[in-house]
PDB file of C-alpha atoms in Angstrom:
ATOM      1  CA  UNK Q 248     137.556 -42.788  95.829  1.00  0.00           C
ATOM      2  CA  UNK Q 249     134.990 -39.975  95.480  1.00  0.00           C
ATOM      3  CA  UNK Q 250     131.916 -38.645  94.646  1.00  0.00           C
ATOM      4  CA  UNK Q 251     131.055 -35.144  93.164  1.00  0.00           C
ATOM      5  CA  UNK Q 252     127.761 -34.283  91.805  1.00  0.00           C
ATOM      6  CA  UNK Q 253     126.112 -30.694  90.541  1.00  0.00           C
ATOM      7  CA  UNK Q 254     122.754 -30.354  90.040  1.00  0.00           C
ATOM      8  CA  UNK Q 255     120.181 -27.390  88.437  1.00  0.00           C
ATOM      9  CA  UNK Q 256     117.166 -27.309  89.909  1.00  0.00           C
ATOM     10  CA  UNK Q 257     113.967 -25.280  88.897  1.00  0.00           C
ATOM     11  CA  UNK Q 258     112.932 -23.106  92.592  1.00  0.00           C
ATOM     12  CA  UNK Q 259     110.395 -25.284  93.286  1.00  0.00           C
ATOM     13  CA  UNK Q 260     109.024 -26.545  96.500  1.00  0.00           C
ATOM     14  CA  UNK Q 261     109.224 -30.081  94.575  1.00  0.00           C
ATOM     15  CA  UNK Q 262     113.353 -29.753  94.075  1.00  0.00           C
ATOM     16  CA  UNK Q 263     113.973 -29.538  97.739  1.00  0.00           C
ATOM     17  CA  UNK Q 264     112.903 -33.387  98.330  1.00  0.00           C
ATOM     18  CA  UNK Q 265     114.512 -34.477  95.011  1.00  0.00           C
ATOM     19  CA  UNK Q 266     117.834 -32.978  96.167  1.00  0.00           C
ATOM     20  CA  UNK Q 267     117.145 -34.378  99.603  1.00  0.00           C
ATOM     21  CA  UNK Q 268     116.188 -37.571  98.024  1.00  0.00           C
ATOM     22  CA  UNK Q 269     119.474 -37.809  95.670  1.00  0.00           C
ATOM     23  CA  UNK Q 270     122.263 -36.982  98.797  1.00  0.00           C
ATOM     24  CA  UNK Q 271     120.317 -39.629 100.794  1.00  0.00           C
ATOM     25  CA  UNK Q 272     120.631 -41.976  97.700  1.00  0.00           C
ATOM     26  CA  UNK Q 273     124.571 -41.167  97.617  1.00  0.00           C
ATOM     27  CA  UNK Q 274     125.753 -41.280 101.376  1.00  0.00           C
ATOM     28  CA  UNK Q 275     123.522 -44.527 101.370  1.00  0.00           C
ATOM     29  CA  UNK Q 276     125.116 -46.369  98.118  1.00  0.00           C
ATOM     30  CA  UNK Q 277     128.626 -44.853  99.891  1.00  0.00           C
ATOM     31  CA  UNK Q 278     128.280 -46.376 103.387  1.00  0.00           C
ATOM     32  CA  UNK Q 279     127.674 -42.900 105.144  1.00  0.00           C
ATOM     33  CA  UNK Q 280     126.588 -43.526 108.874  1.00  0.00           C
ATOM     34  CA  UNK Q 281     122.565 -42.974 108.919  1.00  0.00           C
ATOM     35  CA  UNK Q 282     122.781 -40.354 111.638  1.00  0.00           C
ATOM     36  CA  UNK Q 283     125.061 -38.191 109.547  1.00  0.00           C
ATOM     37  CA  UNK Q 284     123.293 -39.039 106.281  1.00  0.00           C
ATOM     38  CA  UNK Q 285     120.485 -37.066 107.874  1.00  0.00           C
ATOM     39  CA  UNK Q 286     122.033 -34.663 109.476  1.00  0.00           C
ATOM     40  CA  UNK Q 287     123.012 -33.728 106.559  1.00  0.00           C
ATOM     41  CA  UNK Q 288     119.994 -34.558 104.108  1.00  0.00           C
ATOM     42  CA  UNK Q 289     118.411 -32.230 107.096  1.00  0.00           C
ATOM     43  CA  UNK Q 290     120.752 -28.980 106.450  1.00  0.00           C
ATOM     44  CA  UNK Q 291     120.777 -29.370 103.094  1.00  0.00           C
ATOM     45  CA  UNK Q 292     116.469 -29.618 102.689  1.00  0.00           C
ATOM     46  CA  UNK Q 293     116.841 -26.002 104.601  1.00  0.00           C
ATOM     47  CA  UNK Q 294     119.658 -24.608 102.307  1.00  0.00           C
ATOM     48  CA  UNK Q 295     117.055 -25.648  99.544  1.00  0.00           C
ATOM     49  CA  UNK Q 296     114.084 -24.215 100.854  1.00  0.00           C
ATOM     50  CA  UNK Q 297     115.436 -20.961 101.457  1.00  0.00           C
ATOM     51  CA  UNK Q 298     116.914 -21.113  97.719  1.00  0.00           C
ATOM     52  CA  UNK Q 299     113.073 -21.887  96.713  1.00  0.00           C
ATOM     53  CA  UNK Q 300     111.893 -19.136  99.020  1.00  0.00           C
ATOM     54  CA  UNK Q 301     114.624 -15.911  98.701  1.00  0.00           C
ATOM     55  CA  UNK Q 302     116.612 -17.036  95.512  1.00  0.00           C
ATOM     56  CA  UNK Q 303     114.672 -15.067  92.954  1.00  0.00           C
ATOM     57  CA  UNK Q 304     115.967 -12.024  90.833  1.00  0.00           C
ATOM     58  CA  UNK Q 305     117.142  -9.108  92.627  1.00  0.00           C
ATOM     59  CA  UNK Q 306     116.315  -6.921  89.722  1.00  0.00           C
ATOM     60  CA  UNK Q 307     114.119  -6.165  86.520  1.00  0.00           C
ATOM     61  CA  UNK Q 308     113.723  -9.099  84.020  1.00  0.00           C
ATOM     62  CA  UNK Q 309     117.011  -8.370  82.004  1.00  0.00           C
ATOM     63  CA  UNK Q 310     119.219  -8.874  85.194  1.00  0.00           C
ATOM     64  CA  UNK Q 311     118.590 -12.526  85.438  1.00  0.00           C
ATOM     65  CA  UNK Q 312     119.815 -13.463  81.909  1.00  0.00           C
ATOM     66  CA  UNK Q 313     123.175 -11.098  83.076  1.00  0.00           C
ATOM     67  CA  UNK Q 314     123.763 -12.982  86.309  1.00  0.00           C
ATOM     68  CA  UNK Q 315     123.208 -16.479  85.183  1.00  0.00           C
ATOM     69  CA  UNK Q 316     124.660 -16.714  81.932  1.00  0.00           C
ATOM     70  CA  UNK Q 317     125.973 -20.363  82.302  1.00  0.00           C
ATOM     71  CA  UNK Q 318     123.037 -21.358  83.756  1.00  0.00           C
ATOM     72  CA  UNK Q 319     120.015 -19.878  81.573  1.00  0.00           C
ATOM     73  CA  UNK Q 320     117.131 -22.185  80.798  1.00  0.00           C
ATOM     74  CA  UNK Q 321     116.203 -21.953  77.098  1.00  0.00           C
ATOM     75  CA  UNK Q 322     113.179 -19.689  78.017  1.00  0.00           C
ATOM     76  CA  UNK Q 323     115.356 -17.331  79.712  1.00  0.00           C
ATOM     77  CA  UNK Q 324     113.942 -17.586  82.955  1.00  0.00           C
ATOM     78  CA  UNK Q 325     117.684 -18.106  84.916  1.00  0.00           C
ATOM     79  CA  UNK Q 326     116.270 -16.452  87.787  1.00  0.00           C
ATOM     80  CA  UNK Q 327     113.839 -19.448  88.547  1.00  0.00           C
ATOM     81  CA  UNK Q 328     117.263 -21.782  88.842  1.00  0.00           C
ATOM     82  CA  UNK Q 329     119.461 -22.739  91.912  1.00  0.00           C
ATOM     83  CA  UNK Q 330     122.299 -25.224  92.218  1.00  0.00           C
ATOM     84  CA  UNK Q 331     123.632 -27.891  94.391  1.00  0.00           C
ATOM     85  CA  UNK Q 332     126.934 -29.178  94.656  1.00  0.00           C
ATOM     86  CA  UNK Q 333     127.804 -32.182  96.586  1.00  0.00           C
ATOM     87  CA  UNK Q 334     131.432 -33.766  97.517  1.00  0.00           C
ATOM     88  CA  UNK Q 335     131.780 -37.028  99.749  1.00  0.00           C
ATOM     89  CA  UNK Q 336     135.463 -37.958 100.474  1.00  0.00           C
ATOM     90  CA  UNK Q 337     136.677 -40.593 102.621  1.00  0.00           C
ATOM     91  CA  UNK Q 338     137.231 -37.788 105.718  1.00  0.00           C
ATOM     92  CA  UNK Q 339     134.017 -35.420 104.921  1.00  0.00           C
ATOM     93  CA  UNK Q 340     131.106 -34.236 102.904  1.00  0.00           C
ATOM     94  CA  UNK Q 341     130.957 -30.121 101.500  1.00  0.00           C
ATOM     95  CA  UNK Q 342     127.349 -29.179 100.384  1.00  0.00           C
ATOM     96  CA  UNK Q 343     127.014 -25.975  98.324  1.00  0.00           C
ATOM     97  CA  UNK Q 344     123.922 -24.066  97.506  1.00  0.00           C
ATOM     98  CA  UNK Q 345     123.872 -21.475  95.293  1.00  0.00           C
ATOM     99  CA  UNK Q 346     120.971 -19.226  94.109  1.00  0.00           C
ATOM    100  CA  UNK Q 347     119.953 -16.486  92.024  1.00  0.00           C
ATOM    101  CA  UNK Q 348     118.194 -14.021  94.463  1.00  0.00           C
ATOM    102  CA  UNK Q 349     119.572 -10.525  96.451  1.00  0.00           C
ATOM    103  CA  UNK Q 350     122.055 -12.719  98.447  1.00  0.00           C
ATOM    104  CA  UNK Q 351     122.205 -11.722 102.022  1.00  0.00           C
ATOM    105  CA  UNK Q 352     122.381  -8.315 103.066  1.00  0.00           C
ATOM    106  CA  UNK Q 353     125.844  -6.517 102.390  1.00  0.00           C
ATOM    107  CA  UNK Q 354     127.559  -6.034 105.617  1.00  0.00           C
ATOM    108  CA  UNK Q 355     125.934  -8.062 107.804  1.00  0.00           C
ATOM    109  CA  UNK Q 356     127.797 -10.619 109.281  1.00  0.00           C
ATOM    110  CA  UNK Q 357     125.792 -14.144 110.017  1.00  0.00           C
ATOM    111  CA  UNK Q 358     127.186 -15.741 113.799  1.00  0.00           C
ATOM    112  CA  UNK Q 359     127.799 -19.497 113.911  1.00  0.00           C
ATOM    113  CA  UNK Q 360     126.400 -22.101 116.323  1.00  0.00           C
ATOM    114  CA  UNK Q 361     130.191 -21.882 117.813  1.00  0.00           C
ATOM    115  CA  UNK Q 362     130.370 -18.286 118.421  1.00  0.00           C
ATOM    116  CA  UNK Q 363     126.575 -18.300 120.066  1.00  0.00           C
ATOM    117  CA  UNK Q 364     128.282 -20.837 122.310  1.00  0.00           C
ATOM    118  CA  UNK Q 365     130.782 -18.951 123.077  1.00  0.00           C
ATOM    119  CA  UNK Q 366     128.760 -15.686 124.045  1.00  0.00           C
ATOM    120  CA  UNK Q 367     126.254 -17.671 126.143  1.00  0.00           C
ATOM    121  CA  UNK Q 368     129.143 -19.738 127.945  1.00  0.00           C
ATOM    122  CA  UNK Q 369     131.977 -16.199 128.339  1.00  0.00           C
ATOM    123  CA  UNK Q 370     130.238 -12.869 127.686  1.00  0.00           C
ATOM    124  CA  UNK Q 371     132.977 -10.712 128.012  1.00  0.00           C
ATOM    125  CA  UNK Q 372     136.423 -11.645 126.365  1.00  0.00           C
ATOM    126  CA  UNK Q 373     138.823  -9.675 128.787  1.00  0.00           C
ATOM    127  CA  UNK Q 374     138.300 -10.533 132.164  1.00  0.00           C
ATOM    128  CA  UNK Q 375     141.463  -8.383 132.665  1.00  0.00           C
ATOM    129  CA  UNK Q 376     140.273  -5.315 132.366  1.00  0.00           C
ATOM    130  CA  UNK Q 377     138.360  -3.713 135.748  1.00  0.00           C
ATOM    131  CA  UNK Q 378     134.276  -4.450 135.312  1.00  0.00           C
ATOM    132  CA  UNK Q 379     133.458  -0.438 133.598  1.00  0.00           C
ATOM    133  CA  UNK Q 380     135.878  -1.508 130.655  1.00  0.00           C
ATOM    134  CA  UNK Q 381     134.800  -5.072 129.831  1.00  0.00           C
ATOM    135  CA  UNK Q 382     133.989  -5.486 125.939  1.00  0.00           C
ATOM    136  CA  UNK Q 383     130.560  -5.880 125.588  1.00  0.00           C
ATOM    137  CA  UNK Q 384     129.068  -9.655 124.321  1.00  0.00           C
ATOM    138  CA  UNK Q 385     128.891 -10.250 120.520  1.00  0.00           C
ATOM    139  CA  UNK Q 386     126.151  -8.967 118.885  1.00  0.00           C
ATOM    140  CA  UNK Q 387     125.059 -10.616 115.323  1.00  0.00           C
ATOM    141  CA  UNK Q 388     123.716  -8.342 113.288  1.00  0.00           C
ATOM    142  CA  UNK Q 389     122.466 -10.986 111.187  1.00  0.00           C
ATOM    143  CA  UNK Q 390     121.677 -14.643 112.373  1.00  0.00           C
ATOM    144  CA  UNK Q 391     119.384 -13.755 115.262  1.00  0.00           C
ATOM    145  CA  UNK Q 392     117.419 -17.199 116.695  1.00  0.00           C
ATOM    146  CA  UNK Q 393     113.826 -16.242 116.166  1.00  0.00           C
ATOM    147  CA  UNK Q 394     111.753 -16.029 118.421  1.00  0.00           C
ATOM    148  CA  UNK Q 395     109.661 -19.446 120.113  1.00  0.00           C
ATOM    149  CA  UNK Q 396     106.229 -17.917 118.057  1.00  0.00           C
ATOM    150  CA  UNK Q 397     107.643 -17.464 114.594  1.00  0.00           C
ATOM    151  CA  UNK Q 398     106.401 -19.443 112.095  1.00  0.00           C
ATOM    152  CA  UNK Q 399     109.919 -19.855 110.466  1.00  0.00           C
ATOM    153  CA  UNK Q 400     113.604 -18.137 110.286  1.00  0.00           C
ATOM    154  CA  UNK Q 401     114.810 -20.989 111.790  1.00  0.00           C
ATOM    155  CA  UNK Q 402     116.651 -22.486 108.809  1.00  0.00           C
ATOM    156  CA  UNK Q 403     120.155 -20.851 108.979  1.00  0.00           C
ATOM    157  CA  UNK Q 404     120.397 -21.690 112.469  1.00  0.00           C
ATOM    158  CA  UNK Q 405     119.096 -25.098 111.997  1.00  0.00           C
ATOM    159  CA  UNK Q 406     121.898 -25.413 109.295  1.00  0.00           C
ATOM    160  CA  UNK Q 407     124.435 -24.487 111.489  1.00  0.00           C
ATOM    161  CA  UNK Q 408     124.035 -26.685 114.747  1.00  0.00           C
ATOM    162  CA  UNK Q 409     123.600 -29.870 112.016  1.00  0.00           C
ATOM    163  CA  UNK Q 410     126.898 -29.108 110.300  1.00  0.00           C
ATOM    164  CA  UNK Q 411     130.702 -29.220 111.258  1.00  0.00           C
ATOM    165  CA  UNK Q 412     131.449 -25.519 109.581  1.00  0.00           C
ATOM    166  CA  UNK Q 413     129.152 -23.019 107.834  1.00  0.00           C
ATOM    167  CA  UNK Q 414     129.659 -20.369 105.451  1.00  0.00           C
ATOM    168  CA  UNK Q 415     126.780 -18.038 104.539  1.00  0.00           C
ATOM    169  CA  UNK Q 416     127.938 -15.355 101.477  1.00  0.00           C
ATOM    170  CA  UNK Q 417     127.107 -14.293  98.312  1.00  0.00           C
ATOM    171  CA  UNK Q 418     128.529 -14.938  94.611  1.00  0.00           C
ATOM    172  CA  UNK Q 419     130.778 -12.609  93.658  1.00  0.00           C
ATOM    173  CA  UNK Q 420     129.571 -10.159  90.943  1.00  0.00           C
ATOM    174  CA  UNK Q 421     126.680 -12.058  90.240  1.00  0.00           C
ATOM    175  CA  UNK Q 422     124.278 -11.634  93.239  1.00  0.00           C
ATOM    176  CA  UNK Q 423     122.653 -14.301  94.661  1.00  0.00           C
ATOM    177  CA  UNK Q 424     123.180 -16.317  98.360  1.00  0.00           C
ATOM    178  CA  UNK Q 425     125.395 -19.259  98.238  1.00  0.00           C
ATOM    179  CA  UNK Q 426     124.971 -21.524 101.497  1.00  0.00           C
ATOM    180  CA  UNK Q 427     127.733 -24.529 102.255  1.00  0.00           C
ATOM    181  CA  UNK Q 428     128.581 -26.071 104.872  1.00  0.00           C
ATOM    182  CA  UNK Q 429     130.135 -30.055 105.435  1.00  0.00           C
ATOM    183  CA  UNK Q 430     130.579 -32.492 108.222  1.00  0.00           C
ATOM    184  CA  UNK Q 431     133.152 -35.020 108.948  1.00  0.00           C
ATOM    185  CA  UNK Q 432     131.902 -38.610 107.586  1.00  0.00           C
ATOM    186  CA  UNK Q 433     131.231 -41.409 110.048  1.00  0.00           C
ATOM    187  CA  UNK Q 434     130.881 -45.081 107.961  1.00  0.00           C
ATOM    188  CA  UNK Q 435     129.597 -48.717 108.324  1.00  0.00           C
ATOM    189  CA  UNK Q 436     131.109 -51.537 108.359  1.00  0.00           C
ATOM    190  CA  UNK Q 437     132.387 -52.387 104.709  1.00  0.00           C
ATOM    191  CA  UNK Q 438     131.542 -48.902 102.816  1.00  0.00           C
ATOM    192  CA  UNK Q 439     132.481 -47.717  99.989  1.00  0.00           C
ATOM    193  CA  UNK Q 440     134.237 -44.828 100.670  1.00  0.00           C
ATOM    194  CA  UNK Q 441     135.942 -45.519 104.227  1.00  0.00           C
ATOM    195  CA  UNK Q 442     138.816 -43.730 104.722  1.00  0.00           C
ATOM    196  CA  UNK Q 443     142.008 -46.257 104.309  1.00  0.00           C
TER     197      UNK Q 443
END
């Protein structure tokens, strides 16, 4: 068995505890493990806010009704939308959230909590070559941890130490930032959806 739910949500600070709300609701009526339930509720209350926050139209007021046809309100006013997508499985959950806004910056790359482990822990990839020739660490150009003073920027990063494996991209030849990530499921005793 498994569960697969969409919804369309209005960017409004008020949508990103309703979506929180409703995954909680799921994993709980499944048998998801508590401390994965909000891991997860966690990463995807960030993938929200930032939809809320950066996920308005990229363009004049006619763009909006071109990039979301499928999901236009009645009023027109698409660009005031973003979705969530939710799939629970007997082996993992995959959390989607898309948006309506610039998207992320073309050509910028976003680095993973696994690769920022991997250049704190071995700097240099080829300890072959002599010392003047070693490759230099890798540099994001995207996904920088902000600094300990900043007021916020943390949510992408937050996303990515909570889940097993993040993508950050854009939708393609519509605009906008879709976020998703998943983590292998842990269950109690007697759930649902335990794998068999």
């Amino acid at each position: 068995m498994s569960i697969w739910w969409s919804l369309h949500l209005r960017r409004e600070a008020a949508s990103v505890p309703l979506a929180r709300r409703f995954l909680l609701g799921t994993m709980e009526s499944a048998g998801v493990d508590p401390d994965i339930s909000f891991d997860l509720s966690l990463a995807l209350s960030e993938a929200c806010a930032n939809a809320v926050e950066h996920g308005g139209a990229h363009g004049g007021p006619g763009d909006a009704a071109e990039n979301w046809d499928a999901w236009q309100e009645p009023s027109g006013a698409a660009s005031g939308q973003y979705r969530v997508t939710a799939y629970l499985d007997g082996e993992k959950c995959r959390i989607e959230v898309a948006d309506s806004g610039p998207g992320f910056p073309a050509g910028r790359a976003l680095r993973t909590a696994a690769q920022q482990h991997e250049t704190e822990q071995h700097p240099y990839e080829n300890k072959q070559q002599p010392y003047e020739n070693k490759q230099q660490p890798y540099t994001p150009q995207y996904a920088e941890y902000p600094p300990l003073t900043a007021e916020d920027g943390r949510g992408l990063c937050l996303i990515e130490e909570l889940a097993d494996h993040v993508h950050f991209g854009n939708r393609p030849g519509h605009g906008g930032a879709v976020v998703s990530f998943d983590k292998v499921l842990k269950w109690r005793e007697g759930a649902l959806l335990m794998v068999s």
